[in-house]
PDB file of C-alpha atoms in Angstrom:
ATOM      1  CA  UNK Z 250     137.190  77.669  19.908  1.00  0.00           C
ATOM      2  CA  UNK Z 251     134.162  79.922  20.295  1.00  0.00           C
ATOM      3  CA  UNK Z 252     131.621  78.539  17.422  1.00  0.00           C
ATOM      4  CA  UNK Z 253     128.155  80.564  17.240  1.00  0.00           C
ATOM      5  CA  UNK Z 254     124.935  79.489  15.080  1.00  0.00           C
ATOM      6  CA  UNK Z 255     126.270  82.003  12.138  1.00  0.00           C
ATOM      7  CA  UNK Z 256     129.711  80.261  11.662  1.00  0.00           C
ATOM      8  CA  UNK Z 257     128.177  76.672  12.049  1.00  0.00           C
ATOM      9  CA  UNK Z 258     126.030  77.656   9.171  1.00  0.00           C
ATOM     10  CA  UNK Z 259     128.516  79.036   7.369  1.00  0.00           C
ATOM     11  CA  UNK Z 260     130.865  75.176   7.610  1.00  0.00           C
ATOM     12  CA  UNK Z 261     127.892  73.334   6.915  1.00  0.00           C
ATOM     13  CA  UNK Z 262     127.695  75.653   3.484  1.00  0.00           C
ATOM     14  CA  UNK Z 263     131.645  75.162   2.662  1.00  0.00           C
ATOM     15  CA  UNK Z 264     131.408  71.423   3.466  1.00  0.00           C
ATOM     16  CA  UNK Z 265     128.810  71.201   1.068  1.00  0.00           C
ATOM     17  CA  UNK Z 266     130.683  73.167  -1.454  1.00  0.00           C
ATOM     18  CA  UNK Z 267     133.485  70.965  -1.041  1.00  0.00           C
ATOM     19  CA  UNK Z 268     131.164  68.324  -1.399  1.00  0.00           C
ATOM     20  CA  UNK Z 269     130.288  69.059  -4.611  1.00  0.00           C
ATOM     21  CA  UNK Z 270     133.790  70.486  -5.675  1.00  0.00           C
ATOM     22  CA  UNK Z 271     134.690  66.678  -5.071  1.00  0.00           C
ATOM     23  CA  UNK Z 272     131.332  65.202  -7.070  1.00  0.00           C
ATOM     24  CA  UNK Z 273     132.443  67.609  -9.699  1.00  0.00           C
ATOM     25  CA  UNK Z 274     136.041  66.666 -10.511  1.00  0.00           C
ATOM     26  CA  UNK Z 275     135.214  62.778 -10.052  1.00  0.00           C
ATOM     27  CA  UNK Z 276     132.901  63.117 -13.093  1.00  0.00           C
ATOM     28  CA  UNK Z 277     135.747  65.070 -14.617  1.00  0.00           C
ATOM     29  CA  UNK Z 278     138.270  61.872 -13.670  1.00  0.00           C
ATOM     30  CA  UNK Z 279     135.124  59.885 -15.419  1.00  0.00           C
ATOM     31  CA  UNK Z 280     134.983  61.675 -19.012  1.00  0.00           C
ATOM     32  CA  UNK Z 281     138.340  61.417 -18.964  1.00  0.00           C
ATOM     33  CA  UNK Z 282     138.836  57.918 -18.353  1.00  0.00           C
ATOM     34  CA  UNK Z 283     136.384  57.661 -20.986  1.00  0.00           C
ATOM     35  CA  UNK Z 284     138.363  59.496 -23.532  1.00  0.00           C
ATOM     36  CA  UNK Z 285     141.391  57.380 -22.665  1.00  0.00           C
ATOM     37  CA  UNK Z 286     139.308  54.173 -23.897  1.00  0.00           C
ATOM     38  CA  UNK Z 287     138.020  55.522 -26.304  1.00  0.00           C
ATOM     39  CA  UNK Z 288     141.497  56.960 -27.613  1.00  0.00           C
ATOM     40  CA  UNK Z 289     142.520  52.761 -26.996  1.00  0.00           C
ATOM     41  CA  UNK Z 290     140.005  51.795 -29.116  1.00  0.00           C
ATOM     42  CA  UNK Z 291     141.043  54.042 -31.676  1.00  0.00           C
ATOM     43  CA  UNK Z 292     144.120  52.663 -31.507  1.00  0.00           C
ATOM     44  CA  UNK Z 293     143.090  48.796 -32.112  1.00  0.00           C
ATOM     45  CA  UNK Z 294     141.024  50.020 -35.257  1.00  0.00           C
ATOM     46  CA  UNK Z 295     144.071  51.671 -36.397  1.00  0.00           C
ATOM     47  CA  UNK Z 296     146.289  48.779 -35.740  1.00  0.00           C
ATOM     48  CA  UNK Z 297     143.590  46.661 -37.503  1.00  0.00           C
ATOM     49  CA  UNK Z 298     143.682  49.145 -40.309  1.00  0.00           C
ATOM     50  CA  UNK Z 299     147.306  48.925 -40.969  1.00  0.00           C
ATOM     51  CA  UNK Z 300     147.097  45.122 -40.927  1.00  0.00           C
ATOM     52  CA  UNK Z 301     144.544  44.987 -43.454  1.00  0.00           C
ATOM     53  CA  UNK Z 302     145.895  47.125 -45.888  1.00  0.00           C
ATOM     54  CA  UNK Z 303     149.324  45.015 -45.946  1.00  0.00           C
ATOM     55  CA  UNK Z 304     147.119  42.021 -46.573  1.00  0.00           C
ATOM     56  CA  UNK Z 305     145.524  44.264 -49.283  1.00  0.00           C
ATOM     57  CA  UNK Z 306     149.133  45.435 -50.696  1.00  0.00           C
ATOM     58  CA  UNK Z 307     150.356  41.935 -50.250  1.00  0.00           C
ATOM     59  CA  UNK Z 308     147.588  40.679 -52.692  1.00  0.00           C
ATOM     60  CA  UNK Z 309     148.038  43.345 -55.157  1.00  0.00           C
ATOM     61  CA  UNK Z 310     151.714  43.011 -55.054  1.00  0.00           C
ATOM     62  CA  UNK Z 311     153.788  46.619 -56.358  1.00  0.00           C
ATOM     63  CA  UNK Z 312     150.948  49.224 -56.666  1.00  0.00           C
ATOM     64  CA  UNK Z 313     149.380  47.798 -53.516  1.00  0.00           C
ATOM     65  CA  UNK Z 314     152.886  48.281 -51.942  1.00  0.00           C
ATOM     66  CA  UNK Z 315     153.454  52.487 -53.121  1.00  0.00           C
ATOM     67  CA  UNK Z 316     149.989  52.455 -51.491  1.00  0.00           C
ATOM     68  CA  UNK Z 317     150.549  50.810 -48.540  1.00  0.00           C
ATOM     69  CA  UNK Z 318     153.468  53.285 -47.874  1.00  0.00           C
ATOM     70  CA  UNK Z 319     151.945  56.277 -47.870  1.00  0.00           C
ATOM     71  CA  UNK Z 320     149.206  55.028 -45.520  1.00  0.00           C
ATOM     72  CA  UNK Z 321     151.568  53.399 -43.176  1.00  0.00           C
ATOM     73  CA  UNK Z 322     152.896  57.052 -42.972  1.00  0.00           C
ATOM     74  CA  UNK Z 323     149.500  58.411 -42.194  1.00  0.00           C
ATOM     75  CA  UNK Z 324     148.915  56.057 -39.454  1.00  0.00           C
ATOM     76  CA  UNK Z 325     152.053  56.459 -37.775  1.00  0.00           C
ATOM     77  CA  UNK Z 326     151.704  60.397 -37.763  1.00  0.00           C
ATOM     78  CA  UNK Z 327     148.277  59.412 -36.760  1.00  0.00           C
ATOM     79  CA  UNK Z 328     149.083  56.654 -34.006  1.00  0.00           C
ATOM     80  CA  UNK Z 329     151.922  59.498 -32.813  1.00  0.00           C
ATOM     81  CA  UNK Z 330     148.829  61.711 -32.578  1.00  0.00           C
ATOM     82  CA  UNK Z 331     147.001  59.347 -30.725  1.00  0.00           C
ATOM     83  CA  UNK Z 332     149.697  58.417 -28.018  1.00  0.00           C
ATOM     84  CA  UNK Z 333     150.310  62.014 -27.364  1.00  0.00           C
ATOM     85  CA  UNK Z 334     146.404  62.585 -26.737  1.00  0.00           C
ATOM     86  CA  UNK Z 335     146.286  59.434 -24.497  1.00  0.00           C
ATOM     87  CA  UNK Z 336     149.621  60.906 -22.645  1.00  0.00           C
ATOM     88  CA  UNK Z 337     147.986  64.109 -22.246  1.00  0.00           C
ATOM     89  CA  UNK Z 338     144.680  62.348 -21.142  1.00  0.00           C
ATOM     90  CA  UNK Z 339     146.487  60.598 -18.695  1.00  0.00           C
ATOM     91  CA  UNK Z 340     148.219  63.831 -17.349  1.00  0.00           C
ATOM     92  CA  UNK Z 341     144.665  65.398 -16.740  1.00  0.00           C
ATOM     93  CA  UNK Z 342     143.777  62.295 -14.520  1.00  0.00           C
ATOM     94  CA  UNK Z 343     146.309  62.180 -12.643  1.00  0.00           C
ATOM     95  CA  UNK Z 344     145.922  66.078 -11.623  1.00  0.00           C
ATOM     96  CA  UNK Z 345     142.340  65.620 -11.248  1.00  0.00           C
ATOM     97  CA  UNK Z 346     142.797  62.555  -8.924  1.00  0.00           C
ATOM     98  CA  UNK Z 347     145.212  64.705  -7.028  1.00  0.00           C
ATOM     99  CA  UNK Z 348     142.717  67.793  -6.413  1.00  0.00           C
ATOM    100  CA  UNK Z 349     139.765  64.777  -5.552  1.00  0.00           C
ATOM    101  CA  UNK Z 350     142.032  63.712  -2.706  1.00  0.00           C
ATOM    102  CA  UNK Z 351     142.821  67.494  -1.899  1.00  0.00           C
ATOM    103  CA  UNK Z 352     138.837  67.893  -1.943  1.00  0.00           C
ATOM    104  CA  UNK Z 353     138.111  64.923   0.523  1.00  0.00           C
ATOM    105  CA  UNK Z 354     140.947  65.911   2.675  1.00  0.00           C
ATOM    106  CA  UNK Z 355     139.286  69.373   2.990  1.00  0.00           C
ATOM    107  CA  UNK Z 356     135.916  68.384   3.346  1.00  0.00           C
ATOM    108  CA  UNK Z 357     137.044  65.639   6.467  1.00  0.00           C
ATOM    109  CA  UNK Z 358     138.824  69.004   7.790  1.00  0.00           C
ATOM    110  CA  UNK Z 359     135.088  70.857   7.244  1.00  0.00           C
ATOM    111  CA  UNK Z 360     132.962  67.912   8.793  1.00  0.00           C
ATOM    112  CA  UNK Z 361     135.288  67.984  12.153  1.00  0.00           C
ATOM    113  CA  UNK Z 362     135.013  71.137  12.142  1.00  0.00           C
ATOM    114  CA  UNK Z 363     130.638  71.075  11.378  1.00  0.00           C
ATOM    115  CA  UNK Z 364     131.072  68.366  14.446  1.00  0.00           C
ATOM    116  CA  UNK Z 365     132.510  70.477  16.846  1.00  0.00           C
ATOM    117  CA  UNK Z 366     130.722  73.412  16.089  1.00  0.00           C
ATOM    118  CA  UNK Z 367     127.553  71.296  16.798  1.00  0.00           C
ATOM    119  CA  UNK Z 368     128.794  70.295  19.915  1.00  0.00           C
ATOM    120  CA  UNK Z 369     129.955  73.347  21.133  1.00  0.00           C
ATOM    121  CA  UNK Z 370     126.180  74.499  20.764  1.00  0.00           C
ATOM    122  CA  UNK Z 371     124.891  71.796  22.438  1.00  0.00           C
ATOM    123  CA  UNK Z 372     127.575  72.412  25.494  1.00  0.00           C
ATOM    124  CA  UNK Z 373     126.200  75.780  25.600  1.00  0.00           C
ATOM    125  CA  UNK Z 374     123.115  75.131  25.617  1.00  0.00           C
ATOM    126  CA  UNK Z 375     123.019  71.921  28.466  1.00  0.00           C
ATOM    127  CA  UNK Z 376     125.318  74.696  30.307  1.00  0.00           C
ATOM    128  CA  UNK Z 377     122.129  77.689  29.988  1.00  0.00           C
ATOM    129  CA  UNK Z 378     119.854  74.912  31.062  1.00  0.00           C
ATOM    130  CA  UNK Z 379     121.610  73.639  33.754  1.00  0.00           C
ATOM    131  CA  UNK Z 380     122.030  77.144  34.911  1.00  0.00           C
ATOM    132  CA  UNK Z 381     117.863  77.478  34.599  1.00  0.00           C
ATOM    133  CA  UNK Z 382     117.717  74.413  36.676  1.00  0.00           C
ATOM    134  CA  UNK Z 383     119.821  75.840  38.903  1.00  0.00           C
ATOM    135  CA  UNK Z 384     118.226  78.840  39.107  1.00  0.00           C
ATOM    136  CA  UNK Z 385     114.709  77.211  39.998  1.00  0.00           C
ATOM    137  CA  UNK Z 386     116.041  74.730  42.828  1.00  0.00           C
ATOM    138  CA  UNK Z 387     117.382  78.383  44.639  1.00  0.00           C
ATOM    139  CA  UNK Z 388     113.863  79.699  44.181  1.00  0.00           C
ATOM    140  CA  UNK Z 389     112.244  76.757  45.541  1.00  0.00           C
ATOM    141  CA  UNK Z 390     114.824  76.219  48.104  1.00  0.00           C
ATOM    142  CA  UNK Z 391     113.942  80.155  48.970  1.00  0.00           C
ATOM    143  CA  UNK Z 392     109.968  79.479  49.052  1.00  0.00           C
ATOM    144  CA  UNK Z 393     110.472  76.372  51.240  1.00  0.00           C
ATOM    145  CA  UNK Z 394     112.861  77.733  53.778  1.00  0.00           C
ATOM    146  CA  UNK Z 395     111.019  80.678  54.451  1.00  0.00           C
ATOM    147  CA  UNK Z 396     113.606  83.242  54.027  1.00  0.00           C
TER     148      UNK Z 396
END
């Protein structure tokens, strides 16, 4: 693999994109594990909601009850809108967790790669140095023999 200055530059600059492709979409996995609590919570104040107003129509006995039907109808269409949104939610995660390990798994492809470009230089350049060394001991081999 022939690796010059100009392409180990250009590896170090796609690592770090890769890099931050990967800081990106774990902020992304973030928010939306936030939303997910927050749709839970939203949840337990609903389910608190519903339990309170049966105590309420309870108390009040029929016209609490004709009341408490039509909001238990509410909340359900509203607790079905809430599991779908957590569903969904959950969906996003789970493709943004797979593109994070995607992202790492590219970027360890991108640092090998960084690595062995760096070494190639430094091959290359022991190699024109020992050939400068080289070069000198003929001289001075030259000067001392007489030749």
């Amino acid at each position: 693999m022939i690796v010059n200055e100009r392409e180990g530059v250009a590896l170090a600059k796609l690592l770090k994109i890769s890099r931050l492709q990967a800081d990106e979409t774990g902020r992304r996995i973030a928010e939306l594990e936030a939303a997910r609590r927050k749709t839970d919570v939203t949840l337990g104040q609903l389910a608190d909601a519903v339990s309170s107003e049966e105590a309420a129509a309870k108390a009040s006995e029929i016209v609490g009850f004709t009341h408490l039907a039509g909001f238990l109808a509410g909340a359900t269409q509203k607790r079905a809108a809430l599991e779908a949104t957590k569903t969904q939610i959950g969906a996003q995660i789970e493709i943004a967790r797979g593109e994070l390990d995607d992202l790492f798994t590219e970027a360890k492809k991108l640092e090998h790669l960084v690595e062995r470009a760096r070494l190639a230089v430094e091959r290359r350049e022991r190699r024109t140095e020992a050939g400068l060394m080289s070069d000198a001991a003929i001289a001075r081999f030259v000067r001392k023999s007489g030749r």
